Short mmCIF file of C-alpha atoms in Angstrom, two decimals:
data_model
loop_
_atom_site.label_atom_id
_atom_site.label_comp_id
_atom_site.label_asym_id
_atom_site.label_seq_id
_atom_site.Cartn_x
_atom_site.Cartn_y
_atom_site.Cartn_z
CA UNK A 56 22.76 -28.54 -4.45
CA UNK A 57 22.79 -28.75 -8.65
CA UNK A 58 26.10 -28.07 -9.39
CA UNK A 59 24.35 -25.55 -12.22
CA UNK A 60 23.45 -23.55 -9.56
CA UNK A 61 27.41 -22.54 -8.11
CA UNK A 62 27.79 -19.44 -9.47
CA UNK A 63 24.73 -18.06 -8.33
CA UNK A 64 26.35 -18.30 -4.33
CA UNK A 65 27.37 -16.49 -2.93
CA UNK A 66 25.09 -14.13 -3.86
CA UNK A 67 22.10 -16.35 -2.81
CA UNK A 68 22.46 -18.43 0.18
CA UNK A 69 21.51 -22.19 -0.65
CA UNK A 70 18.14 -21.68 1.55
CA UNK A 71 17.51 -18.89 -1.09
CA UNK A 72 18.24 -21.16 -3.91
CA UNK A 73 15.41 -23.54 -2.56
CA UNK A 74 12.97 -20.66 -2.00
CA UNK A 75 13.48 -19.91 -6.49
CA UNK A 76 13.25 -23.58 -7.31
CA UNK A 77 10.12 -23.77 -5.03
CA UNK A 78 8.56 -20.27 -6.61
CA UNK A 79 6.11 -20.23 -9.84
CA UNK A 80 6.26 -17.44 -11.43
CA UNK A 81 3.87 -16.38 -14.65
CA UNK A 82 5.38 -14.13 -17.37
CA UNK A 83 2.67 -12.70 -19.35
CA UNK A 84 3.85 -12.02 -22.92
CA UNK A 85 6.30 -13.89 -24.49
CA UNK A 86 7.90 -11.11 -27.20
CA UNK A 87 11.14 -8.39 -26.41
CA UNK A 88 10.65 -8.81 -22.52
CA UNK A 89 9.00 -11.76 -22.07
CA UNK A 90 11.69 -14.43 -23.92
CA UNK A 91 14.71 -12.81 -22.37
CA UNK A 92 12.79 -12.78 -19.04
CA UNK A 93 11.64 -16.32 -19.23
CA UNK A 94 15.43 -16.95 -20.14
CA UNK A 95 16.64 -15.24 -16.93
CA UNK A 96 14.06 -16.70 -14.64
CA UNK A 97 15.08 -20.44 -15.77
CA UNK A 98 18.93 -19.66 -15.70
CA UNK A 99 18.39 -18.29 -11.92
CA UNK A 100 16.50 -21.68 -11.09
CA UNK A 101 12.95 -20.30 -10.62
CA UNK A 102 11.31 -23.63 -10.42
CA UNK A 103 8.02 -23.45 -12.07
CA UNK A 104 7.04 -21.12 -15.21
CA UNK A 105 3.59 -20.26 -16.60
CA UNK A 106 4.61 -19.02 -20.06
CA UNK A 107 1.63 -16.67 -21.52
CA UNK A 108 1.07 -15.96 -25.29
CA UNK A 109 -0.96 -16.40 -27.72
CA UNK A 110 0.84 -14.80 -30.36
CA UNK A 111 3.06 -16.54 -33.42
CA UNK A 112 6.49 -14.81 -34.98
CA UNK A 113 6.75 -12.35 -37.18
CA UNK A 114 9.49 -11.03 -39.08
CA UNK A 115 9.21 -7.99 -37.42
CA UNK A 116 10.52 -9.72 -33.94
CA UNK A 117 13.39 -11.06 -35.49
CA UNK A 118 14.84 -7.22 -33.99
CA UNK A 119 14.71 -7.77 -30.08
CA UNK A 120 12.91 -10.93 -29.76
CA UNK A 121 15.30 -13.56 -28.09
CA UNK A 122 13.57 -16.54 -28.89
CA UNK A 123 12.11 -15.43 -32.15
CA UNK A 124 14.63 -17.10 -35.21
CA UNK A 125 14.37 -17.00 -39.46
CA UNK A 126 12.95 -20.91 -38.84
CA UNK A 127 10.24 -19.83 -36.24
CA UNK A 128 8.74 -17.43 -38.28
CA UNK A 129 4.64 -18.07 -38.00
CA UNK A 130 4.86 -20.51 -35.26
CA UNK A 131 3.99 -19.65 -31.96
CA UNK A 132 5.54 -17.92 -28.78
CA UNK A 133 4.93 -19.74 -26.29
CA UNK A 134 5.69 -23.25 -27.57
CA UNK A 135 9.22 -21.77 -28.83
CA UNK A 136 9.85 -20.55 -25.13
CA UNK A 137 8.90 -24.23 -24.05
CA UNK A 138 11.47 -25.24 -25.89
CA UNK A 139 14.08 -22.84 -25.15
CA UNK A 140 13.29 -23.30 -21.45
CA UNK A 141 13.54 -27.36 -21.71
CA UNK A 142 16.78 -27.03 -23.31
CA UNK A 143 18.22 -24.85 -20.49
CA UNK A 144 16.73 -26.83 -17.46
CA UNK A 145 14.55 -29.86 -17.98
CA UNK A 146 13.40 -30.08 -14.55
CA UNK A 147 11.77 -26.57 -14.69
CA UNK A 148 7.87 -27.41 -14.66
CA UNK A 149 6.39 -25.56 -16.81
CA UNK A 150 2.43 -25.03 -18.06
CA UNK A 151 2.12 -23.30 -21.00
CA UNK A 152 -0.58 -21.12 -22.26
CA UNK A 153 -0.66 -20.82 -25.69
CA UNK A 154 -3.38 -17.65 -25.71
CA UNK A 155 -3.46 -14.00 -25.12
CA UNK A 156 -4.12 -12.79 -21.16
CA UNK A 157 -7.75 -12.16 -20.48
CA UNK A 158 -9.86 -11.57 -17.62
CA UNK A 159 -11.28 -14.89 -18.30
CA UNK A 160 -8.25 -17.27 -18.75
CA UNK A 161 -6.47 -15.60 -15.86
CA UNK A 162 -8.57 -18.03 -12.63
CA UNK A 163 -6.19 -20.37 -15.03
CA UNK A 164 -2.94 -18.31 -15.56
CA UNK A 165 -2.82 -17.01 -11.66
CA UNK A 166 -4.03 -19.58 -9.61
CA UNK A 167 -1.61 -20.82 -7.17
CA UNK A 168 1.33 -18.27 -8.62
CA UNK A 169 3.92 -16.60 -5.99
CA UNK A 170 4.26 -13.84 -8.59
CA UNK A 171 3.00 -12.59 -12.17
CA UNK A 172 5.40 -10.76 -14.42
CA UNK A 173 4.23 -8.18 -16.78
CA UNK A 174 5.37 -8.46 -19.84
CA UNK A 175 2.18 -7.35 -22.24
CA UNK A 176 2.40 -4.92 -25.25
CA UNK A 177 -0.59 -3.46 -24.43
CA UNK A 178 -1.64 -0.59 -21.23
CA UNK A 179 -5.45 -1.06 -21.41
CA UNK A 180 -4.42 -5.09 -20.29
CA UNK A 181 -1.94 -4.32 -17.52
CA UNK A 182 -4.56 -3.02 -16.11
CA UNK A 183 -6.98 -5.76 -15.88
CA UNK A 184 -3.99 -7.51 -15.24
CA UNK A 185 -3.71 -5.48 -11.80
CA UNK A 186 -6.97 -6.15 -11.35
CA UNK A 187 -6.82 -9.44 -11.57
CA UNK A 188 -3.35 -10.41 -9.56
CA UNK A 189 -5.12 -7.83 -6.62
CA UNK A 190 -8.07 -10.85 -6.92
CA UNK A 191 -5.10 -13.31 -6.16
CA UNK A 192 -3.21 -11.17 -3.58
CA UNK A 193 0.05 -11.84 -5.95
CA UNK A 194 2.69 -9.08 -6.77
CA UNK A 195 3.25 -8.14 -10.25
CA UNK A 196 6.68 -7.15 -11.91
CA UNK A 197 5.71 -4.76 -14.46
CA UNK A 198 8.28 -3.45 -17.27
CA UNK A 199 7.42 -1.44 -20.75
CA UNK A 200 9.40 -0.06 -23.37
CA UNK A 201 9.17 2.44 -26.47
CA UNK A 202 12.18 3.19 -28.46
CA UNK A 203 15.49 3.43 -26.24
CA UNK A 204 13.15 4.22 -23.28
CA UNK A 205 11.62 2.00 -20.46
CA UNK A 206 10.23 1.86 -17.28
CA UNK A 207 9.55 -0.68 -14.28
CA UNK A 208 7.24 -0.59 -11.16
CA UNK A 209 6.77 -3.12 -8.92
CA UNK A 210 3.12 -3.29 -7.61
CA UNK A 211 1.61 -5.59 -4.62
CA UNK A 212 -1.81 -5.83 -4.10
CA UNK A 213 -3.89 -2.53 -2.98
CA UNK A 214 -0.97 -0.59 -4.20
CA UNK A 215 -2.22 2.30 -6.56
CA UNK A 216 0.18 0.82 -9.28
CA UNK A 217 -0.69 1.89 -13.16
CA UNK A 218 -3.52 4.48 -11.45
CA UNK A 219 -0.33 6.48 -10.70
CA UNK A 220 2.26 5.49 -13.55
CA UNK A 221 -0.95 6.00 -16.37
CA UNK A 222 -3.51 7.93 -14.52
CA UNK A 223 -6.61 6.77 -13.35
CA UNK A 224 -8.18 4.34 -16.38
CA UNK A 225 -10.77 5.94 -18.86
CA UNK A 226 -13.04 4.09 -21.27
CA UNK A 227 -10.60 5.75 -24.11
CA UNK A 228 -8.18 3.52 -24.93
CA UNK A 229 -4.36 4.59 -23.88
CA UNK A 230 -2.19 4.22 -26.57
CA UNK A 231 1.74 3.67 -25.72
CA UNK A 232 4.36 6.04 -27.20
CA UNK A 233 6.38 2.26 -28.97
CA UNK A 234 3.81 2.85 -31.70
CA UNK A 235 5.44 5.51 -33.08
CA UNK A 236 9.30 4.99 -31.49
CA UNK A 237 9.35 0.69 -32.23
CA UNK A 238 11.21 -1.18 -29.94
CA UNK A 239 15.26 -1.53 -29.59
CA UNK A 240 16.72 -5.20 -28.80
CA UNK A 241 18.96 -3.29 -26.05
CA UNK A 242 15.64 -1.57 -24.48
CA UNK A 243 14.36 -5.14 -24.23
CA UNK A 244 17.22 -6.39 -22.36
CA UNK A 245 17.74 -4.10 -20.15
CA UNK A 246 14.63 -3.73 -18.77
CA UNK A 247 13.92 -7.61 -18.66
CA UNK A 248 16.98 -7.88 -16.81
CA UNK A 249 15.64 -4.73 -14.08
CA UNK A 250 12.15 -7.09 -13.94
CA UNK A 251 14.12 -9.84 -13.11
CA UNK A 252 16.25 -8.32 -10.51
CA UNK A 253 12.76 -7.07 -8.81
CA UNK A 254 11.34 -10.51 -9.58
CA UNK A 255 14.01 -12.54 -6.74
CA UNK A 256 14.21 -9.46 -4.52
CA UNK A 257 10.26 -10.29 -3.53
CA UNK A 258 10.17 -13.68 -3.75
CA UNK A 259 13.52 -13.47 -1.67
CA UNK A 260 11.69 -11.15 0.69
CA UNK A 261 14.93 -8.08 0.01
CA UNK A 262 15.02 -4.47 0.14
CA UNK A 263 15.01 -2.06 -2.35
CA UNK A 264 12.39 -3.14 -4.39
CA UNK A 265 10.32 -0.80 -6.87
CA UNK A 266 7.45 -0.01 -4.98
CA UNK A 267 5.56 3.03 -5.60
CA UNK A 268 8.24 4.09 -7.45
CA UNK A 269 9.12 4.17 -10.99
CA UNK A 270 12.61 3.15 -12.67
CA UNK A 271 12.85 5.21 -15.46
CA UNK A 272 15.43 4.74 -18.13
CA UNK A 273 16.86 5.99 -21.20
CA UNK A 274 19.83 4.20 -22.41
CA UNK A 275 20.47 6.77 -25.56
CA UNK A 276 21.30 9.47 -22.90
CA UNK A 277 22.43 7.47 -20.36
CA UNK A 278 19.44 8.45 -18.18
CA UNK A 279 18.35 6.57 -15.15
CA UNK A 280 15.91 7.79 -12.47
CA UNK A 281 14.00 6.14 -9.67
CA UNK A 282 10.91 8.43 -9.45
CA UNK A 283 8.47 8.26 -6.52
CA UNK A 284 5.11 8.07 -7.42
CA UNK A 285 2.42 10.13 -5.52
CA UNK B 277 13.29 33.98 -14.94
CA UNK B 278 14.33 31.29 -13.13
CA UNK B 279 16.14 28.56 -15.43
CA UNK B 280 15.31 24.53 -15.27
CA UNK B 281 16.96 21.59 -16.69
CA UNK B 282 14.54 20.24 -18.70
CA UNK B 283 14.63 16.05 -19.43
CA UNK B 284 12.20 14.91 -22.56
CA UNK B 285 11.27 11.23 -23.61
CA UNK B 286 10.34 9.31 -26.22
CA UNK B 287 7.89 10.66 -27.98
CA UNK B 288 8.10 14.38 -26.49
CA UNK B 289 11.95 14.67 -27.15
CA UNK B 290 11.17 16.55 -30.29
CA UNK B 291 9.75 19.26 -28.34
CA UNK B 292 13.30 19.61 -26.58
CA UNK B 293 14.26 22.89 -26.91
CA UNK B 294 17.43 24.66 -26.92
CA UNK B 295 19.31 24.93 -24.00
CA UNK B 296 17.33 22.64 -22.25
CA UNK B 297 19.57 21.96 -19.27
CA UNK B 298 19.50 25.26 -18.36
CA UNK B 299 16.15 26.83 -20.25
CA UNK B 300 15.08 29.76 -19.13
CA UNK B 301 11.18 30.50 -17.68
CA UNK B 302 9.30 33.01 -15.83
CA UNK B 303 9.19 32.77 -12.14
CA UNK B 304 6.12 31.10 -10.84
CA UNK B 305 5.98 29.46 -13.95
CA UNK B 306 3.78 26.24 -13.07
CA UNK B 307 4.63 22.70 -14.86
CA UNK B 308 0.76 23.14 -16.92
CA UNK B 309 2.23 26.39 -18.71
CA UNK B 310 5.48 25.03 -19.30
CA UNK B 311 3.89 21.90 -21.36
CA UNK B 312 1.98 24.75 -23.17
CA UNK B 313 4.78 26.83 -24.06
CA UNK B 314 6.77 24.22 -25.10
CA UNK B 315 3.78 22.94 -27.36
CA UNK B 316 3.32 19.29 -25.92
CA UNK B 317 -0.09 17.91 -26.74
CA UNK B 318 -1.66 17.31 -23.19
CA UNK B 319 -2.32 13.86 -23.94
CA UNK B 320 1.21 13.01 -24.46
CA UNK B 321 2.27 13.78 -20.59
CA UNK B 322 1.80 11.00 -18.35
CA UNK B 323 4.55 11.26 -15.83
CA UNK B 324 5.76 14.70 -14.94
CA UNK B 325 8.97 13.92 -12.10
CA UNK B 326 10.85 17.03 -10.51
CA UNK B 327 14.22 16.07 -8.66
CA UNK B 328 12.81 12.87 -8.76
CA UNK B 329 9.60 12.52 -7.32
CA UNK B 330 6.35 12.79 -9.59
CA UNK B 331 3.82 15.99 -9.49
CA UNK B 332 1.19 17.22 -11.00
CA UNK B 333 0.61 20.51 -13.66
CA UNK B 334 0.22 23.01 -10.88
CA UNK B 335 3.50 22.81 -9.53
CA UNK B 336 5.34 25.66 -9.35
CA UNK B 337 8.75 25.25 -10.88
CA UNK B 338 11.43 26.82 -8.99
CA UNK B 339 15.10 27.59 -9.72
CA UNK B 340 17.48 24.13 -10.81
CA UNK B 341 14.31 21.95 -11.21
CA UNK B 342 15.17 19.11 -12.54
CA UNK B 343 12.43 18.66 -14.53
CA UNK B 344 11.44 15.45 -16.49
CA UNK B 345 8.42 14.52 -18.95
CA UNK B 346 7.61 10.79 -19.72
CA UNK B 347 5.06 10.13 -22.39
CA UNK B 348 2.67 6.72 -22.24
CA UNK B 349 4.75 3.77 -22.29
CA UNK B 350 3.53 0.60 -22.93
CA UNK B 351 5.84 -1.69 -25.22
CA UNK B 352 7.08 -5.37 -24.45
#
């Protein structure tokens, strides 16, 4: 076993170890959740990535967005998380996608994926996302933050998933409550790290996992509450 | 009156009002009237959780609900 690996055990067994560096795993959105996700994923050993965006830096990301620096300003996402993810582990295969999630580049995106990872900045997409991932019978790790606030379900396919965490979906578009709150670099983090967490508890096959229930968290109050979702 | 702790987020925390861990409402009160009188714009409730498991605006709120209100979250 890569030596890189040693302080993962004995949390995960070496059998385990294989089962990440044999997983591929798509993270959709590359900004506050998706970079320190994709980060996390490749430092674990998750063996193959799809990295998803097709957005460039702003100054705006420089805030929460781990891969986003003063240099990358106006270049783009996903080739900066290439990068980063080279650097860390060159043996990670990675395709990257260098365009926003649709429900005509995701055949592409999904195909042949153990699990998708939800990392988009917008709810009228997660759920074609669901849709979509149900199409593949794949689970989906979603998180989503506004302000110091955030929230993570864990959906598999048939499961009601955003019907119950955003109601059923209207024509109107749903928009989030980060419009008005922004996003805080520690909101980011902390819920990447919960979608992570959920991420190797189902491709590990472990208890305990999000579903049909909703992580809830506020870290300015120090509030954290599992919520079952009826 | 029966009296609530009362858990706003995001968005809605500006419609916290005083005493909210221990805010005082009418019995029978049901979660629909308590967005009212508290002046939340229905479109800004998406998750309503009591003691930790989600309902809908015709529960009936009883004594020591712990009562939360999550607005539509969709950041990344």
């Amino acid at each position: 076993m890569d030596n890189r690996y040693l302080r993962n055990f004995n949390i995960l067994s070496n059998k385990e170890q294989k089962i990440l560096n044999n997983s591929k795993v798509c993270i959709i959105g590359l900004g506050g959740l998706g970079g320190n996700i994709a980060e996390m994923l490749a430092r674990i050993g998750i063996g193959n990535l799809v990295l998803v965006d097709g957005d460039i830096f702003e100054t705006s990301n420089l805030n929460r967005q781990i891969l986003c620096t003063e240099k990358l300003i106006g270049t783009s996402k996903s080739q900066a998380c290439y990068n980063r993810i080279k650097k860390i582990n060159s043996s990670i295969k990675i395709k990257k996608i260098n365009e926003f999630f649709t429900k005509k580049n995701a055949d592409l995106l999904l195909k042949d994926v153990n699990l998708v990872v939800d990392a988009l900045d917008s709810i009228d997409d997660r759920f074609i996302l669901q849709t979509q991932a149900e199409k593949f019978k794949i689970p989906i790790v979603s998180g989503a933050i506004a302000g110091t606030s955030g929230q993570v379900i864990t959906i598999f396919p048939k499961d009601k998933g955003f019907n119950l965490v955003y109601g059923e979906r209207k024509t109107k578009k749903i928009q989030g409550a980060e419009k008005h709150m922004g996003n805080l670099c520690f909101t980011a983090c902390f819920i990447a790290s919960i979608q992570v967490s959920e991420t190797i508890k189902v491709l590990l096959n472990k208890k305990n996992i999000l579903r049909n229930k909703l992580l809830i968290a506020d870290l300015m109050t120090n509030f954290f509450e599992i919520v079952n979702l009826k | 009156m029966i009296k609530i702790n009362l858990k706003l987020f995001v968005t809605l925390q500006k419609y916290l009002p005083e005493f909210s861990e221990k805010f005082k409402i009418p019995e029978k009160t049901r979660i629909g009237k308590l967005i009212k009188i508290l002046g939340i714009p229905k479109n800004m409730v998406k998750i309503i959780f009591i003691n930790g498991i989600q309902k809908k605006t015709d529960y009936i709120l009883k004594n020591n609900d712990r009562v939360g209100i999550f607005p539509p979250v969709g950041g990344g």
